[in-house]
Coordinates of C-alpha atoms in Angstrom, one line a residue:
M27 CA -139.7 30.4 90.2
F28 CA -138.0 31.2 93.3
G29 CA -137.8 35.1 92.7
I30 CA -141.1 35.6 90.9
Y31 CA -142.8 33.7 94.0
L32 CA -140.7 35.5 96.4
K33 CA -141.6 39.0 94.9
R34 CA -145.3 38.6 94.8
E35 CA -145.7 37.1 98.2
L36 CA -143.7 40.2 99.6
S37 CA -146.2 42.5 97.5
R38 CA -149.2 41.0 98.6
R39 CA -148.0 41.1 102.4
K40 CA -146.5 44.8 102.4
K41 CA -148.0 45.6 105.7
A42 CA -146.3 42.5 107.5
A43 CA -143.3 42.9 105.8
L44 CA -143.2 46.6 106.7
V45 CA -143.8 46.1 110.5
I46 CA -141.2 43.3 110.7
A47 CA -138.7 45.7 108.6
L48 CA -139.5 48.5 111.2
G49 CA -138.9 46.6 114.3
L50 CA -135.5 45.4 112.8
A51 CA -134.8 49.2 111.9
L52 CA -135.5 50.5 115.3
G53 CA -133.1 48.0 116.8
I54 CA -130.0 48.4 114.2
A55 CA -130.9 52.7 114.2
L56 CA -130.1 52.2 118.1
V57 CA -127.1 50.3 117.7
I58 CA -125.4 52.6 115.2
T59 CA -126.3 55.7 117.3
V60 CA -125.0 54.2 120.4
N61 CA -121.8 53.1 118.8
S62 CA -121.2 56.4 116.8
V63 CA -121.7 58.3 120.1
S64 CA -119.1 56.0 121.9
A65 CA -116.8 56.7 119.3
G66 CA -117.2 60.5 119.6
M67 CA -116.7 60.2 123.2
Q68 CA -113.5 58.2 122.9
Q69 CA -112.4 61.1 120.3
A70 CA -113.2 63.7 122.8
Q71 CA -111.1 61.8 125.8
D72 CA -108.4 61.3 123.3
K73 CA -108.5 64.9 122.2
V74 CA -108.2 65.9 126.1
L75 CA -105.5 63.7 126.8
K76 CA -103.6 64.9 123.7
S77 CA -103.9 68.5 125.0
L78 CA -102.2 67.1 128.2
Y79 CA -99.5 65.1 126.5
G80 CA -98.9 66.0 122.8
L81 CA -99.5 64.1 119.7
G82 CA -97.9 60.7 119.8
T83 CA -97.2 60.4 123.5
D84 CA -97.9 57.2 125.3
M85 CA -96.8 57.9 128.7
T86 CA -94.9 60.3 130.7
V87 CA -92.0 59.8 133.3
T88 CA -91.7 62.2 136.2
K89 CA -90.8 62.2 139.9
A90 CA -93.0 63.4 142.8
R91 CA -91.8 66.7 144.4
T92 CA -90.2 66.2 148.2
A93 CA -91.3 68.3 151.1
P94 CA -89.1 71.4 151.6
T95 CA -86.4 71.4 153.9
S96 CA -86.5 73.0 157.3
G97 CA -84.5 76.0 156.1
S98 CA -86.5 76.5 152.9
S99 CA -90.2 77.2 152.5
G100 CA -90.2 76.4 149.0
R101 CA -92.1 79.5 148.3
P102 CA -90.7 82.4 146.0
K103 CA -88.9 85.4 147.7
F104 CA -88.8 88.8 146.1
D105 CA -86.2 91.5 147.4
F106 CA -86.8 95.2 146.9
D107 CA -85.5 98.7 148.0
A108 CA -87.6 101.5 149.2
K109 CA -86.0 104.0 147.1
S110 CA -86.7 107.9 147.4
D111 CA -87.6 108.2 144.0
S112 CA -91.2 107.3 143.6
S113 CA -91.2 107.5 140.1
T114 CA -88.7 104.5 139.7
T115 CA -90.5 101.2 139.1
Q116 CA -89.2 98.0 140.2
S117 CA -89.3 94.8 138.8
S118 CA -88.5 91.2 139.8
D119 CA -89.0 87.7 138.3
R120 CA -89.0 84.7 140.2
V121 CA -88.4 81.7 138.2
M122 CA -89.0 78.1 139.8
T123 CA -89.5 74.6 138.2
Q124 CA -92.9 73.3 138.5
G125 CA -94.7 70.0 138.6
G126 CA -92.6 66.9 140.0
Q127 CA -89.2 67.0 141.5
S128 CA -86.3 67.8 138.6
L129 CA -84.7 64.4 136.9
K130 CA -81.3 64.3 135.3
S131 CA -81.2 64.7 131.6
S132 CA -79.2 61.6 131.3
L133 CA -82.3 59.8 132.4
V134 CA -84.0 60.8 128.7
T135 CA -81.2 58.4 127.3
E136 CA -81.9 55.8 130.0
V137 CA -85.7 55.7 129.5
A138 CA -85.2 55.4 125.6
A139 CA -82.9 52.4 126.0
Q140 CA -85.9 50.6 127.7
K141 CA -87.4 47.6 125.7
G142 CA -90.5 48.7 123.9
V143 CA -89.6 52.3 123.8
A144 CA -89.5 54.0 120.2
S145 CA -88.4 57.4 121.4
A146 CA -88.0 59.6 124.4
V147 CA -87.8 63.4 125.1
G148 CA -87.2 65.6 128.2
A149 CA -88.8 69.0 128.7
L150 CA -88.6 71.1 131.7
S151 CA -91.6 73.0 133.1
L152 CA -91.4 76.3 134.8
N153 CA -93.6 78.8 136.5
V154 CA -92.7 82.6 136.3
T155 CA -94.1 85.0 138.7
K156 CA -93.5 88.6 137.9
V157 CA -93.7 91.3 140.3
N158 CA -93.6 95.0 139.3
G159 CA -94.2 98.3 140.7
S160 CA -93.2 101.0 142.9
F161 CA -92.5 102.3 146.6
T162 CA -93.3 106.1 147.6
Q163 CA -91.5 106.6 150.9
G164 CA -93.5 108.5 153.4
K165 CA -92.1 111.7 155.4
A166 CA -91.7 112.1 159.1
K167 CA -93.5 115.1 160.4
S168 CA -93.6 116.6 163.7
S169 CA -96.3 118.6 165.5
T170 CA -95.4 121.5 167.5
S171 CA -97.7 122.8 170.5
N172 CA -97.3 126.6 171.5
S173 CA -98.8 127.9 174.7
G174 CA -98.1 131.4 173.8
Q175 CA -96.0 132.9 176.8
Q176 CA -92.3 133.4 177.7
G177 CA -90.7 131.4 180.1
G178 CA -87.5 130.9 181.8
P179 CA -84.4 133.6 181.8
G180 CA -83.6 132.4 178.4
G181 CA -86.8 133.9 176.9
Q182 CA -87.6 130.6 175.5
N183 CA -90.8 129.4 174.4
G184 CA -93.1 127.5 176.9
G185 CA -94.2 125.2 173.9
G186 CA -93.7 121.4 173.6
T187 CA -92.6 119.4 170.4
G188 CA -94.9 116.2 169.8
A189 CA -93.9 112.7 168.8
P190 CA -93.0 112.6 164.7
Q191 CA -95.4 110.9 162.4
V192 CA -95.2 109.3 159.2
Q193 CA -97.3 110.6 156.6
G194 CA -97.8 109.6 153.0
G195 CA -96.1 107.0 151.5
G196 CA -97.0 103.4 150.3
A197 CA -96.6 100.7 147.5
S198 CA -98.3 99.6 144.3
F199 CA -97.4 96.3 142.7
D200 CA -98.9 94.2 140.2
V201 CA -98.3 90.6 140.1
N202 CA -98.5 88.4 136.9
S203 CA -97.8 84.4 136.8
Y204 CA -97.4 82.4 133.8
S205 CA -95.9 79.0 132.8
V206 CA -92.9 78.1 130.7
A207 CA -91.8 75.0 128.8
G208 CA -88.5 74.1 127.8
V209 CA -88.7 72.1 124.4
D210 CA -86.1 69.9 123.0
V211 CA -85.9 71.7 119.9
T212 CA -84.3 68.5 117.9
H213 CA -87.4 66.5 118.6
Q214 CA -90.5 68.8 118.3
D215 CA -92.7 65.9 117.3
L216 CA -92.7 64.5 120.6
G217 CA -93.4 66.7 123.8
P218 CA -95.1 69.9 124.9
L219 CA -95.2 71.5 121.5
A220 CA -96.4 68.4 119.7
T221 CA -100.0 69.3 120.5
S222 CA -99.9 72.7 119.1
K223 CA -99.3 74.2 115.4
I224 CA -97.6 77.2 114.6
T225 CA -100.4 79.6 113.1
T226 CA -98.1 82.6 112.8
G227 CA -94.3 82.9 112.3
K228 CA -92.1 79.9 112.5
T229 CA -91.0 77.1 114.8
F230 CA -87.7 76.4 116.5
T231 CA -85.0 74.9 114.2
A232 CA -82.6 72.4 115.1
A233 CA -79.6 75.0 115.5
Q234 CA -81.7 77.0 117.7
T235 CA -80.6 74.8 121.1
S236 CA -79.1 77.9 122.9
A237 CA -80.8 80.7 121.0
K238 CA -82.9 83.4 123.0
V239 CA -86.0 83.0 121.1
A240 CA -89.5 82.1 122.2
V241 CA -92.9 80.6 120.6
L242 CA -96.0 81.8 122.7
S243 CA -99.4 80.4 123.0
K244 CA -101.9 82.1 120.8
S245 CA -103.9 83.1 124.1
Y246 CA -100.7 84.4 126.0
A247 CA -99.9 86.5 123.1
K248 CA -103.1 88.2 122.4
Q249 CA -103.5 88.9 126.2
N250 CA -100.2 90.9 126.2
K251 CA -100.2 92.1 122.7
Y252 CA -97.2 90.2 121.6
T253 CA -96.6 89.4 117.6
V254 CA -93.7 88.1 115.7
G255 CA -90.6 90.0 116.0
K256 CA -91.2 91.6 119.3
T257 CA -89.1 91.1 122.5
F258 CA -90.1 90.5 126.0
K259 CA -87.9 89.8 129.4
I260 CA -87.6 87.1 131.8
S261 CA -85.4 87.8 134.7
G262 CA -83.5 90.3 132.6
T263 CA -82.9 88.1 129.6
K264 CA -84.5 89.5 126.4
Y265 CA -86.2 87.0 124.2
T266 CA -87.6 87.3 120.5
V267 CA -91.1 86.0 119.7
I268 CA -90.5 84.0 116.5
G269 CA -93.8 82.0 116.2
I270 CA -97.6 81.7 117.7
A271 CA -98.9 78.3 118.4
T272 CA -102.4 77.2 118.6
P273 CA -103.4 74.1 120.2
D274 CA -105.0 71.4 118.2
S275 CA -107.6 70.6 120.5
S276 CA -108.2 72.7 123.5
E277 CA -106.8 75.8 125.6
S278 CA -103.0 75.3 125.9
T279 CA -101.9 75.1 129.5
T280 CA -98.5 76.5 128.5
D281 CA -98.3 80.1 127.7
V282 CA -94.2 80.3 126.5
Y283 CA -92.0 77.9 125.0
L284 CA -88.3 78.1 125.2
P285 CA -85.4 76.1 123.7
L286 CA -84.7 73.5 126.6
K287 CA -81.1 74.9 127.2
Q288 CA -82.6 78.4 127.7
A289 CA -85.4 77.1 130.3
Q290 CA -82.6 75.5 132.1
T291 CA -80.7 78.3 132.7
L292 CA -83.5 80.6 133.8
G293 CA -84.8 77.9 136.3
D294 CA -81.0 77.3 137.4
A295 CA -81.7 73.6 136.5
K296 CA -78.8 72.8 134.3
N297 CA -78.9 69.0 133.0
Q298 CA -82.4 68.7 134.5
V299 CA -86.0 68.1 133.3
T300 CA -89.1 67.6 135.0
T301 CA -91.1 65.4 132.4
I302 CA -89.9 62.8 130.2
Y303 CA -92.3 62.1 127.1
V304 CA -92.0 58.6 126.1
K305 CA -93.7 57.2 122.8
A306 CA -93.8 52.8 122.6
T307 CA -93.0 51.1 119.8
D308 CA -96.3 49.3 120.0
S309 CA -99.3 50.9 121.5
K310 CA -100.8 47.2 122.8
Q311 CA -97.6 46.9 125.0
I312 CA -97.9 50.2 127.0
A313 CA -98.6 48.6 130.3
T314 CA -95.4 46.5 130.0
V315 CA -93.3 49.1 129.0
K316 CA -94.6 51.0 131.8
A317 CA -93.6 48.3 134.3
A318 CA -90.1 48.0 132.6
I319 CA -89.4 51.7 133.3
Q320 CA -90.7 51.6 136.7
K321 CA -88.6 48.5 137.6
N322 CA -85.3 49.7 135.9
I323 CA -85.5 53.5 136.9
S324 CA -86.5 53.6 140.5
G325 CA -88.3 56.5 142.3
T326 CA -90.1 57.6 139.1
T327 CA -93.7 57.9 138.4
V328 CA -94.9 56.6 134.9
T329 CA -98.4 57.8 133.8
T330 CA -100.0 56.4 130.7
S331 CA -103.1 57.6 129.0
A332 CA -105.0 55.1 130.7
D333 CA -104.2 56.7 134.0
L334 CA -104.8 60.2 133.0
A335 CA -108.3 58.8 131.5
D336 CA -109.3 57.8 135.2
T337 CA -108.4 61.6 136.2
V338 CA -110.9 63.0 133.7
S339 CA -114.2 63.9 135.4
G340 CA -117.2 66.4 134.4
S341 CA -120.2 66.0 132.0
L342 CA -117.9 64.0 129.4
S343 CA -117.1 61.4 131.9
T344 CA -120.5 61.2 132.9
A345 CA -121.9 61.1 129.5
S346 CA -119.1 58.4 128.4
N347 CA -119.9 56.1 131.3
L348 CA -123.7 56.4 130.3
A349 CA -122.9 55.6 126.5
T350 CA -120.9 52.8 127.6
S351 CA -123.0 51.1 130.4
V352 CA -126.6 51.9 130.0
G353 CA -126.5 52.9 126.1
K354 CA -124.8 49.7 124.9
W355 CA -127.1 47.5 127.3
L356 CA -130.2 49.2 126.0
S357 CA -129.1 48.7 122.3
V358 CA -128.6 44.9 123.1
A359 CA -132.2 44.9 124.8
V360 CA -133.7 46.6 122.1
L361 CA -132.1 44.7 119.3
I362 CA -132.8 41.2 121.0
A363 CA -136.6 42.2 121.5
A364 CA -136.7 43.2 117.8
F365 CA -135.4 39.8 116.6
L366 CA -137.8 38.2 118.9
V367 CA -140.7 40.4 117.5
A368 CA -139.5 39.4 114.0
A369 CA -139.5 35.9 114.6
L370 CA -143.1 35.9 116.2
L371 CA -144.7 38.1 113.6
T372 CA -143.0 35.5 110.6
S373 CA -144.1 32.5 112.6
S374 CA -147.8 34.1 113.0
A375 CA -147.6 35.0 109.0
V376 CA -146.8 31.4 108.4
S377 CA -149.7 30.1 110.5
R378 CA -151.9 32.2 108.4
R379 CA -150.5 30.5 105.2
V380 CA -151.3 27.1 106.0
R381 CA -153.6 26.7 102.9
E382 CA -150.7 27.9 100.6
F383 CA -148.1 25.7 102.1
G384 CA -150.2 22.6 102.1
T385 CA -151.1 23.1 98.7
L386 CA -147.5 23.5 97.7
K387 CA -146.4 20.4 99.2
A388 CA -149.8 18.8 97.4
L389 CA -147.9 19.8 94.4
G390 CA -144.8 18.0 95.2
W391 CA -142.7 20.8 96.8
P392 CA -140.1 19.4 99.3
S393 CA -140.0 20.6 102.9
R394 CA -136.6 22.2 102.4
K395 CA -138.0 24.4 99.3
V396 CA -141.0 25.4 101.3
T397 CA -138.3 26.5 104.2
R398 CA -136.1 28.0 101.4
Q399 CA -139.0 30.4 100.4
V400 CA -139.8 31.5 104.0
V401 CA -136.0 32.0 104.9
G402 CA -135.7 34.1 101.6
E403 CA -138.6 36.3 102.5
S404 CA -137.3 36.9 105.8
I405 CA -133.8 37.6 104.6
V406 CA -135.4 40.3 102.4
N407 CA -137.3 41.8 105.1
G408 CA -134.2 41.8 107.2
L409 CA -132.3 43.7 104.6
L410 CA -135.2 46.2 104.2
G411 CA -135.0 46.8 107.9
G412 CA -130.9 47.1 107.8
A413 CA -131.5 49.6 105.2
L414 CA -134.0 51.5 107.0
G415 CA -132.0 51.2 110.4
I416 CA -128.8 52.4 108.7
A417 CA -130.6 55.5 107.4
L418 CA -132.4 56.4 110.7
G419 CA -128.8 55.5 112.6
L420 CA -127.1 57.8 110.1
G421 CA -129.7 60.6 110.5
A422 CA -129.5 60.4 114.3
A423 CA -125.7 60.6 114.3
C424 CA -125.6 63.5 111.9
T425 CA -128.2 65.7 114.2
V426 CA -125.8 64.8 117.3
T427 CA -122.9 65.9 115.1
A428 CA -124.9 69.1 113.9
I429 CA -126.0 70.1 117.4
S430 CA -122.5 69.3 118.7
P431 CA -123.4 69.5 122.4
K432 CA -120.6 71.0 124.7
L433 CA -119.3 68.5 127.2
T434 CA -116.8 69.6 130.0
A435 CA -113.7 67.5 131.0
E436 CA -112.2 68.5 134.3
L437 CA -108.5 67.2 134.8
G438 CA -107.4 66.0 137.9
S439 CA -104.0 65.3 139.1
T440 CA -101.8 62.3 138.8
G441 CA -99.2 63.0 141.4
G442 CA -96.4 63.9 139.0
G443 CA -97.5 66.9 137.5
G444 CA -99.7 70.0 138.4
G445 CA -98.9 73.4 139.8
M446 CA -97.5 74.2 143.0
G447 CA -99.9 75.0 145.7
G448 CA -99.7 77.8 148.3
G449 CA -97.8 81.1 148.3
P450 CA -97.0 83.3 145.3
G451 CA -95.0 80.2 143.6
G452 CA -98.1 78.4 143.5
G453 CA -100.2 81.3 142.9
G454 CA -102.3 81.4 146.2
P455 CA -106.0 81.2 145.5
G456 CA -106.1 83.6 142.4
Q457 CA -103.3 81.2 140.6
Q458 CA -105.1 78.2 142.1
A459 CA -108.4 79.2 140.2
A460 CA -106.7 80.1 136.9
S461 CA -104.8 76.7 137.1
A462 CA -108.4 75.1 137.8
A463 CA -109.9 77.2 134.8
K464 CA -107.1 75.8 132.5
N465 CA -107.6 72.5 133.8
T466 CA -111.2 72.5 132.4
I467 CA -111.8 71.6 128.9
D468 CA -115.0 72.1 126.8
I469 CA -115.4 69.5 124.0
A470 CA -117.6 69.5 121.0
L471 CA -119.4 65.8 121.0
T472 CA -119.5 64.4 117.6
A473 CA -121.0 60.7 116.3
P474 CA -118.5 59.5 113.8
V475 CA -120.2 56.4 111.9
S476 CA -117.0 54.0 110.7
M477 CA -117.7 51.5 107.9
T478 CA -117.2 48.7 110.5
T479 CA -120.4 50.5 112.1
I480 CA -122.4 50.1 108.9
A481 CA -121.0 46.5 108.2
L482 CA -122.2 45.7 111.7
A483 CA -125.7 46.6 111.1
A484 CA -125.8 45.0 107.8
G485 CA -124.9 41.9 109.7
L486 CA -127.3 42.1 112.3
A487 CA -130.1 42.9 109.7
I488 CA -129.2 39.7 108.0
T489 CA -128.8 37.8 111.3
G490 CA -132.3 39.3 112.2
G491 CA -133.9 37.9 108.8
L492 CA -132.1 34.5 109.4
I493 CA -133.6 33.9 112.9
A494 CA -136.9 35.0 111.9
G495 CA -136.8 32.9 108.6
A496 CA -135.4 30.1 110.8
M497 CA -138.4 29.9 113.0
G498 CA -141.0 30.3 110.4
G499 CA -139.5 27.9 108.1
W500 CA -139.1 25.4 110.7
R501 CA -142.9 25.8 111.4
A502 CA -143.6 25.7 107.6
S503 CA -141.9 22.5 107.2
R504 CA -143.9 20.5 109.6
M505 CA -146.9 21.6 107.6
R506 CA -149.0 18.7 105.7
P507 CA -150.9 18.6 102.8
A508 CA -153.8 17.6 105.1
D509 CA -153.5 20.7 107.0
A510 CA -154.5 22.5 103.7
L511 CA -157.6 20.3 103.2
R512 CA -158.7 20.8 106.7
S513 CA -158.2 24.6 106.5
V514 CA -160.3 24.5 103.3
A515 CA -163.0 22.6 105.2

C-alpha cells in the first residue's frame, strides 16, 4: 500500500518533485565540483613538492651556509695562461657545493637513528661552472716619423721613433653552468633521483659506488646531444653516460647525477653531504620527528613538506586558496539554501494537500503513517536530486580535467637550499634567471572524483530528503479530519 500510494503521488506531482530534486542537485553538484577541484589542487601541490624532494621523502635536513671569511670571497676563481698560440683552446671547470653548508656523512646515520625515522639518505649538491675559450696575443708595433733630412756628422736620419702600440689580440670565452647531484647508489628509492624514472639506458647499481658513470636529465642530455654510451669530462675526469632520467612531475632541477663518492671527490668534499633526505615511519608524526631532529642534532635546518608548501606561490597557490576558502564556503551556503528550499517546497505541498491528509485521517490513518508517507516522498525526491547532482558534478569535474587549465607554481627558498648568489659561482644575473626559471613549474589541473565524494553526495541527498520530509511530515501530522471538511466547504 505504501509503495503504490508513493508512486501515484509522485507521478501526480512531477513538477513539484522535479523542482525539489533540481534544487538539491545544484547544491550537491557544487559540493562535488569544489571537492574534486580541491583534490586536484592537492595533487598538483604534491607533484610540486615531489619534484623538489623525491618520492617518499617527508623532510630534508640541511645546514645554513655561513658568510665567507675575510680571506675568501666565496666566488669561483679561474686561472688561464695567455699563450702565444691563438689556436689553443683553454678550458677550466670550477666545482662548488651549492645549497646549504656541508654536513658530515656520519650525520646521516645519526639522523636515521632518531625515533620515528624510517630511513635517511645523504646527497651532495654541486654547481659546475665551465669556462672555455682562447686568448689571442696582441703585437706591439712602433710608429716611425721621418723628416727626410740628414743631420749630424754621422749622417743619421733626423726622424724620431714613436711609442710602441699594441695591436690586435683579445679573448673569446664561453661560460656554461650546470648542477650535479651525488646520489647514494645503494638507496636510490630516497633522494634526488627518486623523483625521476630512467627512460633510456639504466640506473646505478649498488656496486657502482666509486664508478665513473653518470645519469643525465632528459633536458640536459638533449641540450648537449648526449646519448647513452657517450662520455664527457668534469674537471678532467671522464664519465660515461649510462642512463637518461625523465622527471615524473616536472622539469628536473638537476642536470647530472653521479655516485656520491664521485661527487665528493669532484667537490673536494670527502665524507660530506649537503642534504639528508628523511622518510618518517608515520606520516602523521612528521612534526614530532622534525622537533626531535632539531633538538638532538643542533645547527641543522629541518624542512618538511608543509614548510615547502608555504613557499609555493603563483596561480596554483591562488587557485588553491580560492578553492579552499571561497569555494567550500560557497558550496556550504548553496547546500544549506537547497535544503531550506526543499523543506519549504515540501511544506507548501503539504499545505495544498489538506483535503487528502484530512480524509486519510478520517479513514483511520494514524499521524505516524501520514508522516511516513510524506517523509518517504521527500527521500525519493532527495535520491532523485542526489542522482542528478552526482551526474552534474561528474560532468563538471570531467570538463575541468578535459580542459586541464595550466597553473604555475613558483617555488621560494626555505633557507637551506637554493642556488648561490652573485659572481660566476652563483651564475650572476643570467644564472639567477635560469635558476628562477627552474623554480617555476607548470602544472595541469585535474579534478579527480573519489568514491568518498560520491558517498558524501549520496549522504547529503538523503539528509536533504529527511530534512524536507521532517518539516512536511510534522505539518501533515498536525492536520485533523475537520480540516478536510473545512477545505471541502
